Coordinates of C-alpha atoms and ligand atoms in Angstrom, one line a residue:
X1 CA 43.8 67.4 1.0
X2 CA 44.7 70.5 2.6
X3 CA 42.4 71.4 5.6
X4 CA 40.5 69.7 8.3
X5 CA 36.4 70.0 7.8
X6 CA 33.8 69.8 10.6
X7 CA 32.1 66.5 8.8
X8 CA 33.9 64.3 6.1
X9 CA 31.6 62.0 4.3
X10 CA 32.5 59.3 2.4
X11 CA 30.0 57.9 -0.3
X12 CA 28.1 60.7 -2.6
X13 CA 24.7 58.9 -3.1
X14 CA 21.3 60.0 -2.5
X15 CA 21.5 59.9 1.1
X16 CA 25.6 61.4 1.7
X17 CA 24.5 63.9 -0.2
X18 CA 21.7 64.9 1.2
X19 CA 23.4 64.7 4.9
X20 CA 26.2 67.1 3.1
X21 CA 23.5 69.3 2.2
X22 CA 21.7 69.5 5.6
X23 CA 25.3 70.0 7.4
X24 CA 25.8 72.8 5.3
X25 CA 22.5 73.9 5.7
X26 CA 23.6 74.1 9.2
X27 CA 26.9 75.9 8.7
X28 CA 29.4 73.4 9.0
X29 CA 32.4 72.5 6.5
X30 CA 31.8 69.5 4.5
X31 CA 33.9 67.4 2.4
X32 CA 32.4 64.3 0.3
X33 CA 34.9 61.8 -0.7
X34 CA 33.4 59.6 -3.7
X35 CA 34.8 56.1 -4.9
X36 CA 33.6 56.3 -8.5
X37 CA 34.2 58.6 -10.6
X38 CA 30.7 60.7 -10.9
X39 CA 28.7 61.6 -7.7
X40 CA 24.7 59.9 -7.2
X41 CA 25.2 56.4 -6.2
X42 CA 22.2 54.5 -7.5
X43 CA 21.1 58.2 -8.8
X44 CA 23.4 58.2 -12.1
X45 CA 22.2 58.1 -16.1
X46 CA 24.5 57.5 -19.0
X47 CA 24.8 57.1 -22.5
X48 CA 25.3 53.1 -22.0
X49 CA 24.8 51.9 -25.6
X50 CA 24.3 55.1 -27.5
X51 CA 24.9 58.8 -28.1
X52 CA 21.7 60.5 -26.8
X53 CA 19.9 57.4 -25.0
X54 CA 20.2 57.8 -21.6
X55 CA 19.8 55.0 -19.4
X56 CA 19.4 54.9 -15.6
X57 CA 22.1 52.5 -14.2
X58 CA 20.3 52.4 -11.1
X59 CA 17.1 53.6 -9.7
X60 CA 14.6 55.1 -12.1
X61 CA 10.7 55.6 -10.4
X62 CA 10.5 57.5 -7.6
X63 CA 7.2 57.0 -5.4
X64 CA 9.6 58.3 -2.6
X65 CA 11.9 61.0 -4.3
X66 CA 8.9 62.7 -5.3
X67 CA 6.9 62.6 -2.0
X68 CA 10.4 62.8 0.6
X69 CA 9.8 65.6 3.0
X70 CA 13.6 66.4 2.8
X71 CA 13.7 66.4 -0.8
X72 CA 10.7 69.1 -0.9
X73 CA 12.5 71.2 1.6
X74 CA 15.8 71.6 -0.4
X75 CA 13.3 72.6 -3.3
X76 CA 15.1 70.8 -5.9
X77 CA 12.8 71.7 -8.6
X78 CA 14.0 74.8 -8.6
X79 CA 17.3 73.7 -9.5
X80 CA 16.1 72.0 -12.1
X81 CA 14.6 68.6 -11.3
X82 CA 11.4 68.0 -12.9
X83 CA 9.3 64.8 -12.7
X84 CA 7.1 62.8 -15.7
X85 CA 4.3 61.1 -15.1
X86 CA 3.4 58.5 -17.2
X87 CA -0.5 58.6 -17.5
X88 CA -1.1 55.2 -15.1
X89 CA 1.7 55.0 -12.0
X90 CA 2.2 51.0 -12.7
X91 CA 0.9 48.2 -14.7
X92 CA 0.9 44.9 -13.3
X93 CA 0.6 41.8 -15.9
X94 CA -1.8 39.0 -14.9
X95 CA -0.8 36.7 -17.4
X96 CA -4.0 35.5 -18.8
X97 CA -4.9 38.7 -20.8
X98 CA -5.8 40.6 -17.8
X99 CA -3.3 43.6 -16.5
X100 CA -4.0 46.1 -12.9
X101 CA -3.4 49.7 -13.1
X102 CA -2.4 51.6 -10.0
X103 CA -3.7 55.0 -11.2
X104 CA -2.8 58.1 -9.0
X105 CA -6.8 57.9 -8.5
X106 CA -7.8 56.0 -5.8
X107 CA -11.0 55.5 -7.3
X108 CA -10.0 54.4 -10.7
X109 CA -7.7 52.4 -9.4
X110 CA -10.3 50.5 -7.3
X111 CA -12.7 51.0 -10.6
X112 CA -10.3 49.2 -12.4
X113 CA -10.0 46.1 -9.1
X114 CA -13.7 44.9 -10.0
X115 CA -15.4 43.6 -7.2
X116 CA -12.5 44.0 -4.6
X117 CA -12.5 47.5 -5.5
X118 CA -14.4 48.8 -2.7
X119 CA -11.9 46.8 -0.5
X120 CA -9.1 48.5 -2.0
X121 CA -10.3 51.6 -1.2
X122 CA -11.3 51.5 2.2
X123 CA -8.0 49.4 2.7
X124 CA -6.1 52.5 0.9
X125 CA -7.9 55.6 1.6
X126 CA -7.0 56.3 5.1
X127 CA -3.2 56.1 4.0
X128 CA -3.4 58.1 0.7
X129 CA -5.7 61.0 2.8
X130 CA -3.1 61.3 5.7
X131 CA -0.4 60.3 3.1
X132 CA 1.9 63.4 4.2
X133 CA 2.0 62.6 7.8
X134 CA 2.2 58.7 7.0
X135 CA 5.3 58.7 5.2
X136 CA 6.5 61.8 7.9
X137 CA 6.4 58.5 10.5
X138 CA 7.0 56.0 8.5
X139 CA 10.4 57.6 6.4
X140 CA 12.0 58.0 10.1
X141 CA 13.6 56.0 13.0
X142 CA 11.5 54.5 15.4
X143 CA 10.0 56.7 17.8
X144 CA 6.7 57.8 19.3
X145 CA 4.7 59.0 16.5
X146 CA 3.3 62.4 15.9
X147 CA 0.1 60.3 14.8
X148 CA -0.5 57.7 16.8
X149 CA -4.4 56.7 15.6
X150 CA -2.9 56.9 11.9
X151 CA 0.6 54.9 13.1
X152 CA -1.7 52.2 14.7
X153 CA -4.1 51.6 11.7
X154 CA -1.0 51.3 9.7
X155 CA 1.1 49.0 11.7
X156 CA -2.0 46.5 12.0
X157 CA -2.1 46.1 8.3
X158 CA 1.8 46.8 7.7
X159 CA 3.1 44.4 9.8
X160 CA 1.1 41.5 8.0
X161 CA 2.2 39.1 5.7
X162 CA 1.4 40.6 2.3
X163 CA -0.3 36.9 2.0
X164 CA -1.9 37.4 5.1
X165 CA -3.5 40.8 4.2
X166 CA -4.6 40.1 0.9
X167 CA -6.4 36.8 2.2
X168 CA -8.3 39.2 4.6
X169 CA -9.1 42.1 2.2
X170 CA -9.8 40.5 -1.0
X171 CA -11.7 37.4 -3.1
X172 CA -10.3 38.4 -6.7
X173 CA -6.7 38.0 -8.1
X174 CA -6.0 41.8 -9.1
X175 CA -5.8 43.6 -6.4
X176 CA -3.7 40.6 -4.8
X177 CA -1.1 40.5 -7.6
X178 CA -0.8 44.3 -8.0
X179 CA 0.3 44.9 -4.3
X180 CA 2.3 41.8 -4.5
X181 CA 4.1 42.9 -7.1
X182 CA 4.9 46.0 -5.1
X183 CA 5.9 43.8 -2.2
X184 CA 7.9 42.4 -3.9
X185 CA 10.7 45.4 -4.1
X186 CA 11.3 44.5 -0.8
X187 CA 12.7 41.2 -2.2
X188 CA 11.9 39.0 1.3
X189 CA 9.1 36.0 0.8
X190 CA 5.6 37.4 0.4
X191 CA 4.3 35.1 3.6
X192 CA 6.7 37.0 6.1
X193 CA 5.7 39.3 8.3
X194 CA 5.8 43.3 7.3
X195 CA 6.2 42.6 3.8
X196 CA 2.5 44.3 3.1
X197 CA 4.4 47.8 4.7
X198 CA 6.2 47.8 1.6
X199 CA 2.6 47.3 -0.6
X200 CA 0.8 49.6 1.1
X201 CA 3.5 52.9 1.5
X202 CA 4.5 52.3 -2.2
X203 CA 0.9 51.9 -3.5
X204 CA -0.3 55.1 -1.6
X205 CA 2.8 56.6 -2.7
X206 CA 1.9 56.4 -6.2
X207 CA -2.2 57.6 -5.0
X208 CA -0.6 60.7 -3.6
X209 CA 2.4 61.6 -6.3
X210 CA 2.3 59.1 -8.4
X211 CA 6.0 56.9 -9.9
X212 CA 7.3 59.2 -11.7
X213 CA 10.6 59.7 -13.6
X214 CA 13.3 62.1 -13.3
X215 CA 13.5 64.4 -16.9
X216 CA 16.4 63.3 -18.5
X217 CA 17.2 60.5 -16.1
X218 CA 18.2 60.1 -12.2
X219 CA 21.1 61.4 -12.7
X220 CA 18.4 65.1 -12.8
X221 CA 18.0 64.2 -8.9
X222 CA 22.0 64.2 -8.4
X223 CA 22.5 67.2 -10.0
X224 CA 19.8 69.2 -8.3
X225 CA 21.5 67.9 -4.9
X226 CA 25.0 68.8 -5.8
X227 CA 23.4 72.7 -7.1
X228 CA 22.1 72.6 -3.0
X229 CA 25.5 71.5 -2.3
X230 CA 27.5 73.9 -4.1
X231 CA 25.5 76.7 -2.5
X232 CA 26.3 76.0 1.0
X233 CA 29.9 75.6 0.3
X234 CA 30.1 71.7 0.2
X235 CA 33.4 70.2 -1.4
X236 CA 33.7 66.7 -2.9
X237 CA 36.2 64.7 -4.5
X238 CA 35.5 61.7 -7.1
X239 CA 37.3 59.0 -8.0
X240 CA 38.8 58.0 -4.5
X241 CA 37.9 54.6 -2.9
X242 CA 38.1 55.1 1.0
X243 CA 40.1 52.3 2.4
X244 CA 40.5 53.5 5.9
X245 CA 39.2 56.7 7.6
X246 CA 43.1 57.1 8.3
X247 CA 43.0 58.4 4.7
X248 CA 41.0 61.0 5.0
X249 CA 41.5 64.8 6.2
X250 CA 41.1 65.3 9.9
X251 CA 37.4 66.2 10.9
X252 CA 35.0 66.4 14.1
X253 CA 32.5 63.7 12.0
X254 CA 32.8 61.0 10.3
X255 CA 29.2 60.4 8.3
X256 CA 29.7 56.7 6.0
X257 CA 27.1 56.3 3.1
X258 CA 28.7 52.4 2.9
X259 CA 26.8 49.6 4.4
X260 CA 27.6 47.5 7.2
X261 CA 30.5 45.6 6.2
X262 CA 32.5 48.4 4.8
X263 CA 31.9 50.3 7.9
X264 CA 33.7 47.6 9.4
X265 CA 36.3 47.1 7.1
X266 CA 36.8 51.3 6.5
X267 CA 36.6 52.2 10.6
X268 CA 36.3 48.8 12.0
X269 CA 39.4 49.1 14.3
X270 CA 37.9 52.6 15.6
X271 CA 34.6 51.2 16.9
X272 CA 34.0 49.1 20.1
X273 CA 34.6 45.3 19.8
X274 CA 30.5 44.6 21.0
X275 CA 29.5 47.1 18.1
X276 CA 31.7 45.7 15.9
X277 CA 30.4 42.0 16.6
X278 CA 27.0 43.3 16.3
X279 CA 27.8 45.1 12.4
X280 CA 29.0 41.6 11.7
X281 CA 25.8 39.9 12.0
X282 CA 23.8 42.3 9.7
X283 CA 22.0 40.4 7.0
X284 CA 22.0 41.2 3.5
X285 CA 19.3 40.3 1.0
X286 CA 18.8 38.8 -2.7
X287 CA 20.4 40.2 -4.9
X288 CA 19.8 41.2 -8.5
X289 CA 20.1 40.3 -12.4
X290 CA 20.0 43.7 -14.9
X291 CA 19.4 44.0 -18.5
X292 CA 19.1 47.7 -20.0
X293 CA 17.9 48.0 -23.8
X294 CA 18.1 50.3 -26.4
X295 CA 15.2 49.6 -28.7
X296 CA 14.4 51.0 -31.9
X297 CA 10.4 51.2 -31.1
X298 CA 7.8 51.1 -29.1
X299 CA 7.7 47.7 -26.7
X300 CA 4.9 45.3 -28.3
X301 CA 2.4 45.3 -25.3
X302 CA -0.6 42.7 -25.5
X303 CA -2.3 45.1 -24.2
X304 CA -1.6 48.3 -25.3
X305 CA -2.7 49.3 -21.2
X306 CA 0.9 48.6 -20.5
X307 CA 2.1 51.4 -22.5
X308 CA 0.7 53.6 -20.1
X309 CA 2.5 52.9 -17.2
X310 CA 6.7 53.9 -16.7
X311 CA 6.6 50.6 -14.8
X312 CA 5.3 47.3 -15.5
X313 CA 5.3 44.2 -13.0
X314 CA 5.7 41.0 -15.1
X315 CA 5.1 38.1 -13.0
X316 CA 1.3 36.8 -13.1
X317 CA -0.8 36.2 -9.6
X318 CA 0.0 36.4 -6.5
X319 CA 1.0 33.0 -6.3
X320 CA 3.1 33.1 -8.9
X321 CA 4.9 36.6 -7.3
X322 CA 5.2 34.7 -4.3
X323 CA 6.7 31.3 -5.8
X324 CA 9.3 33.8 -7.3
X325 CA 10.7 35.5 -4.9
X326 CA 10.4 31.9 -2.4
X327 CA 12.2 30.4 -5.1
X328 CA 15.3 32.9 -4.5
X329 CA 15.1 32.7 -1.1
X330 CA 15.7 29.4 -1.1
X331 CA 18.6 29.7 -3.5
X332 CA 17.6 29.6 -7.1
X333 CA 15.6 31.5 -9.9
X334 CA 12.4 30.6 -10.4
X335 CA 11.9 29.8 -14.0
X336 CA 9.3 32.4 -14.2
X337 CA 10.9 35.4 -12.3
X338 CA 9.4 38.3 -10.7
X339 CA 10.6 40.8 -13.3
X340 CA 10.5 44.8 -12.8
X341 CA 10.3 46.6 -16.0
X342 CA 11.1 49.8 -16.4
X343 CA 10.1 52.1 -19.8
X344 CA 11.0 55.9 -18.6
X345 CA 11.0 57.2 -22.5
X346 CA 7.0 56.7 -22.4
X347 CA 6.7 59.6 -20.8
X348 CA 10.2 61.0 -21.1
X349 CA 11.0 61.3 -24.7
X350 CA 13.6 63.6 -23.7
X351 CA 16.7 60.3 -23.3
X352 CA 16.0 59.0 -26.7
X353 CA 16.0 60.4 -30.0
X354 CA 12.4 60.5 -32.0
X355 CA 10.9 57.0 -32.2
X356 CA 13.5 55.4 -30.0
X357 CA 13.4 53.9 -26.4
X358 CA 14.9 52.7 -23.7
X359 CA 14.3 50.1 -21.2
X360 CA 15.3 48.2 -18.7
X361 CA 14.3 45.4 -16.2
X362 CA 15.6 43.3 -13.4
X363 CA 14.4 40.0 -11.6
X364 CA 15.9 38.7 -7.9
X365 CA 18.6 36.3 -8.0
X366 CA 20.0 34.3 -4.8
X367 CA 22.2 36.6 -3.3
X368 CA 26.1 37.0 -5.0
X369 CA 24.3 34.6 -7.8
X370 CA 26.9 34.7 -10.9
X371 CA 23.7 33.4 -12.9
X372 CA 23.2 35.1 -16.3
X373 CA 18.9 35.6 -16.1
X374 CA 18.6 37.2 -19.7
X375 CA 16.4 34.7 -21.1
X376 CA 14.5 33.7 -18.2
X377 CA 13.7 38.0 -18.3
X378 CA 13.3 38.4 -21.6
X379 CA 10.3 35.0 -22.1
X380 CA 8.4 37.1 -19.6
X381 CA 8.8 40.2 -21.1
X382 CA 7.5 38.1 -24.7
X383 CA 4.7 36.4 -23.0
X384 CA 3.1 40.1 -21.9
X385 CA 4.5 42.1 -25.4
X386 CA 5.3 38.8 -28.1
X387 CA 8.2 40.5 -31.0
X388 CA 9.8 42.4 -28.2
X389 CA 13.5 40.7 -29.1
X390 CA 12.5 42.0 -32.3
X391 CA 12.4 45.7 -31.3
X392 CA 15.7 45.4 -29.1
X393 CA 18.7 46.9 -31.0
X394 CA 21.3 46.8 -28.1
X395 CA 21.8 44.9 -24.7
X396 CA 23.2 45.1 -21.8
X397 CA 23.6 43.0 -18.6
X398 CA 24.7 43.5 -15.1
X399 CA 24.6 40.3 -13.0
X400 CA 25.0 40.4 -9.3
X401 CA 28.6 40.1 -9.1
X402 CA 29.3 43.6 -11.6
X403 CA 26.3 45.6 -9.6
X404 CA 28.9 45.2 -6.6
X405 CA 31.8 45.9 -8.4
X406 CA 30.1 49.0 -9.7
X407 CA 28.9 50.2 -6.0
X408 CA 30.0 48.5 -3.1
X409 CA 27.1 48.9 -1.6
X410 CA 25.2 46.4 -3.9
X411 CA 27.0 43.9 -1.5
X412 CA 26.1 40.3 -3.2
X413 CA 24.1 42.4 -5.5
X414 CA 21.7 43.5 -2.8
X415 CA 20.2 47.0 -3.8
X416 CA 18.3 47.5 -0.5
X417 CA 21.8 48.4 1.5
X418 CA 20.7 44.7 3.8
X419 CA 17.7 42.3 4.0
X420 CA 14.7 43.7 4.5
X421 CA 12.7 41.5 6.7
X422 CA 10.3 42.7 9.9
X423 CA 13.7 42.9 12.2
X424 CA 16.2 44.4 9.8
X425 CA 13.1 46.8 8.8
X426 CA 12.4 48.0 12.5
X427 CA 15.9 47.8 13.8
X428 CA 18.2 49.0 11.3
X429 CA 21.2 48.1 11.2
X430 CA 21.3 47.1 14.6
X431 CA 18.9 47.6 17.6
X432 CA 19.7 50.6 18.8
X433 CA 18.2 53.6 20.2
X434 CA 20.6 55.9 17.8
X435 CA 20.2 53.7 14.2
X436 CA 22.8 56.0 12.6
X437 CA 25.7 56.0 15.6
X438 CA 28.3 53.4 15.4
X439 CA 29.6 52.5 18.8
X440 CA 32.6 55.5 18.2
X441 CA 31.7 58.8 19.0
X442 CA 32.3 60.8 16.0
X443 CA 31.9 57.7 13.5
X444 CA 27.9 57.8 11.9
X445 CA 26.2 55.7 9.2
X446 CA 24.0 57.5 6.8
X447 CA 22.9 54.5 4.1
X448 CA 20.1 52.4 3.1
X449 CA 21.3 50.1 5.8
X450 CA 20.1 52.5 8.2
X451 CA 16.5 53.4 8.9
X452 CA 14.0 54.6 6.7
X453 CA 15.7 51.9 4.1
X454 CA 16.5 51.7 0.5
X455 CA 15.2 53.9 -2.1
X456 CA 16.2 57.4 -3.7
X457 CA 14.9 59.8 -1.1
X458 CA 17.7 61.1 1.2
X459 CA 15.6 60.4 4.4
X460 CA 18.4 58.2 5.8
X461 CA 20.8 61.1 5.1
X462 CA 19.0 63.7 6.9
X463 CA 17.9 61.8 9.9
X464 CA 21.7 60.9 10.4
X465 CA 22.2 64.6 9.5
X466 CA 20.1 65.3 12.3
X467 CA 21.1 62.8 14.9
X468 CA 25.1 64.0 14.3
X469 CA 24.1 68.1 14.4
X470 CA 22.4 66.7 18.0
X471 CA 25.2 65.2 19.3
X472 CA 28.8 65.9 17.9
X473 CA 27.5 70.2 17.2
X474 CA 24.8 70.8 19.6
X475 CA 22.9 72.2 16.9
X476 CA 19.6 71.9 15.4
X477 CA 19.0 70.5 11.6
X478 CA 17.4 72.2 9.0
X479 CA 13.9 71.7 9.0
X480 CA 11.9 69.5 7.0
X481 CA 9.1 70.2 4.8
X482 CA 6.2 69.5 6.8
X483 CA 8.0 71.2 10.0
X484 CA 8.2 74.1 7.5
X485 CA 4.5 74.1 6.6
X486 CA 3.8 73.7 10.3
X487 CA 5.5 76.2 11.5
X488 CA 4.4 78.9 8.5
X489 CA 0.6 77.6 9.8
Ligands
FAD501 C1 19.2 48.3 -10.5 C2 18.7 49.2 -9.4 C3 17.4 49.7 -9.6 C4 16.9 50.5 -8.5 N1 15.7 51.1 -8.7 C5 15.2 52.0 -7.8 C6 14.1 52.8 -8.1 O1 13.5 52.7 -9.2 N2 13.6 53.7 -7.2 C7 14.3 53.9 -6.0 O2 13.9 54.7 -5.2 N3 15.4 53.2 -5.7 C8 15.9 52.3 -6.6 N4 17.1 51.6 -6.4 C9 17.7 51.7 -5.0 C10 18.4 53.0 -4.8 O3 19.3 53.2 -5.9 C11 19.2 52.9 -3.5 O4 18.3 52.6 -2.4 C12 19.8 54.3 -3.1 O5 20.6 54.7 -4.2 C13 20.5 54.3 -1.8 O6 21.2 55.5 -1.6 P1 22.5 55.5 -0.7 O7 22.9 57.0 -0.7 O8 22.2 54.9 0.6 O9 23.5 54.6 -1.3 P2 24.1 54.6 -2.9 O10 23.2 55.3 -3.8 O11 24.5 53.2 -3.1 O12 25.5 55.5 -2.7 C14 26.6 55.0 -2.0 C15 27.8 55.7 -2.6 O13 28.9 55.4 -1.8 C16 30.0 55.2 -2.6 N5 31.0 54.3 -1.9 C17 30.8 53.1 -1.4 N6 31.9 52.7 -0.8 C18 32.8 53.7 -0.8 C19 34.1 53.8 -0.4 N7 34.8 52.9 0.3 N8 34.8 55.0 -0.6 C20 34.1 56.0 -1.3 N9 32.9 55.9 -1.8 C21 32.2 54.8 -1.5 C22 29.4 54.4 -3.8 O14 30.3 54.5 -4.9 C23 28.1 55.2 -4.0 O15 28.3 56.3 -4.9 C24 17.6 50.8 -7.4 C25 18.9 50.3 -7.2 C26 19.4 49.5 -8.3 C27 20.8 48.9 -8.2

């Protein structure tokens, strides 16, 4: 490597990149160093099975990606992301014939809910009509927020159990199971506390913008970043695992896209022995058990309702969602998982040649669980669509153990860069008033470990972006898109 930069990254996913692209932004030199051998992170499609089925490896709705107010300021759809919308955001599956629909509409969504509908809505609506400057507070670091009426509505309900809140809000079991099933991406028991934030930002997401899909896959998300990249000048190189900082090119920043533990184990002996004892005790979560299909039709629904939706929750009430994900909390999977289907050619037909489709799904195992979950998936994917097995012409599996060894970060197979419970949510990674400095001046992390959390939105990346511009550069960061409409008002 010939030069020195002003920032070296190392890790190309969603969130490096997008810290790449707001240091750029910002007129610095910027060098990502990648361990595999494309860029995106959990942001990456490929022909798994097949020529011309494309199958997101990773993530594949995005509630946030669509709605993140860095995202919108880089203007990536004008670099050619676009986003499909399948007609309903999510189906969940009851189990007993009956399935919820989170539409984008509020009200037929809460239509749908039956007599808890009007709960739902006055629950919701608040959330979904200030949905902008919500997620501006909640997709950040703690700090005073810009809203505090809004902020204090939603931390009342937030920091609930998701248990607790849908024993106060509702008397039916749809509306229960539908936000449970949300909850549940958070992969921490349903009765701990904060677990409704996760229900209540996602659901609200999908009211505002809906789940959609990336055209063509994920990997349309990476791409658009690495365009923004390109434009600012921003180098990367694929295909080198980072061992040690000593490795890299000299630079005035070091930003890590790595969790926790490969902080310590990449610039461990740079940072102070108290910040290094406290990187130690971060906490990671559950992991997970993958299976992606090719399938040579349409998947079987029961009810044909299902088709409508990109995602489908399969996992019954919100008893059984919470028995589930107690069950791999406590160190086994529950015979009845909590499984997340995803069916992306329903409303992009562009990965799969006519009358093809892919699909995938994934269920919670105990965390670095070996343990092969393809049946206990694929019963509950033939109690809600019976013949499915008969419409699958190619599998694939990815247990725990192989997540990790395809992206470090899945450490134990934990997608969410660390547990998610109230504590790791609040103070992430570590309590500190800086989430993204390390204890080493020019040393930063810019994950999923660090605050706003996991998911394909870049939020992480730009407030670390931000907080390194601050203090290494004395400058300001590129603004975001609310600041932009603020300022333009
Ligand atoms: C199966 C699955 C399904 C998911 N579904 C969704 C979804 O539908 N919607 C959603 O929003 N999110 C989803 N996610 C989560 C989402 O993918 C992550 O939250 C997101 O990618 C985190 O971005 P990141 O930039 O922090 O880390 P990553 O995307 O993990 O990127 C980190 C990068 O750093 C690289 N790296 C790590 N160590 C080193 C090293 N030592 N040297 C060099 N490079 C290194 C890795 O190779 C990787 O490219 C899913 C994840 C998985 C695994």
């Amino acid at each position: 490597m010939p030069r020195s930069y002003d920032v070296v990254i190392v890790g190309a996913g969603p969130n490096g990149l997008s810290a790449a692209i707001a240091f750029g932004r910002a007129g610095l030199s910027t060098l990502v160093v990648e361990a595999s051998d494309t860029p995106g992170g959990g942001a990456r499609t490929k022909e798994l099975m097949f020529g011309g089925m494309l199958h997101d490896i990773c993530s594949t709705n995005h509630p946030l990606g669509v709605t993140s107010p860095w995202f919108r300021a880089l203007e990536l759809d004008a670099v050619g992301l676009e986003w499909a919308h399948s007609p309903a955001a999510l189906a969940h599956v009851l189990g007993d014939g009956r399935v919820a629909l989170l539409h984008q509409s509020l009200d037929a969504t809460a239509e749908l809910l039956g007599a808890d509908g009007p709960s739902y809505r006055r629950l919701m609506e608040p959330f979904v009509e200030e949905f902008d400057t919500l997620q501006r507070m909640v997709l950040a670091p703690l700090r005073f927020p810009r809203d505090p009426g809004l902020m204090a509505r939603f931390g009342i309900e937030a920091l609930r159990s998701l248990t607790g809140l849908s024993k106060s809000w509702f008397d039916g079991d749809e509306a229960p199971a539908l936000l449970a099933g949300i909850a549940a991406h958070a992969m921490v028991p349903l009765d701990r506390l904060a677990t409704a934030s996760f229900g209540i930002i996602l659901a609200a997401a999908g009211h505002a913008a809906g789940w959609p899909v990336a055209r063509g896959g994920s990997q349309a998300i990476t791409n658009a970043l690495l365009t923004r990249l390109d434009e600012v000048g921003g180098e990367i190189i694929v295909g080198q695992r980072v061992g040690s900082l000593d490795e890299l090119p000299a630079a005035r920043a070091y930003v890590l896209d790595v969790t926790p533990r490969q902080l310590l184990a990449i610039a461990g002996d740079r940072l102070p022995a108290r910040d290094r004892d406290r990187f130690a005790k971060f906490r990671y979560g559950p992991g997970v058990f993958k299976i992606d299909w090719a399938l040579n039709g349409p998947v079987p629904w029961r009810d044909p309702r299902c088709a409508l939706a990109a995602t489908v929750h399969l996992s019954g009430t919100i008893d059984d969602v919470a028995a589930a994900e107690q069950a791999v909390h406590d160190g086994h999977l529950a015979e009845r998982p909590f499984v997340l289907f995803g069916q992306p050619s329903v409303c992009d037909p562009s990965r799969v040649p006519p009358g093809m489709h892919v699909a995938w799904a994934y269920c919670h195992v105990p965390h670095g669980s070996g343990v092969d979950a393809t049946q206990a998936i694929e019963d509950q994917v033939e109690r809600a669509a019976p013949g499915f097995r008969d419409v699958v012409t190619a599998r694939l599996t990815t247990n725990a153990h192989e997540l990790e060894r395809y992206n470090a970060n899945y450490v134990g197979g934990d997608i969410n860069g660390g547990y998610a419970d109230a504590r790791q949510l609040l103070f992430r990674p570590v309590p500190r008033l800086d989430p993204y400095a390390t204890g080493a001046p020019n040393i930063f992390l810019c994950s999923s470990s660090t605050p706003p959390g996991g998911g394909v939105h870049g939020m992480c990346g730009y407030w670390a972006a931000k907080s390194v511009l601050s203090k290494v550069f004395d400058r300001a960061a590129p603004p975001l898109a609310g600041e932009l409409l603020t300022s333009a008002a």
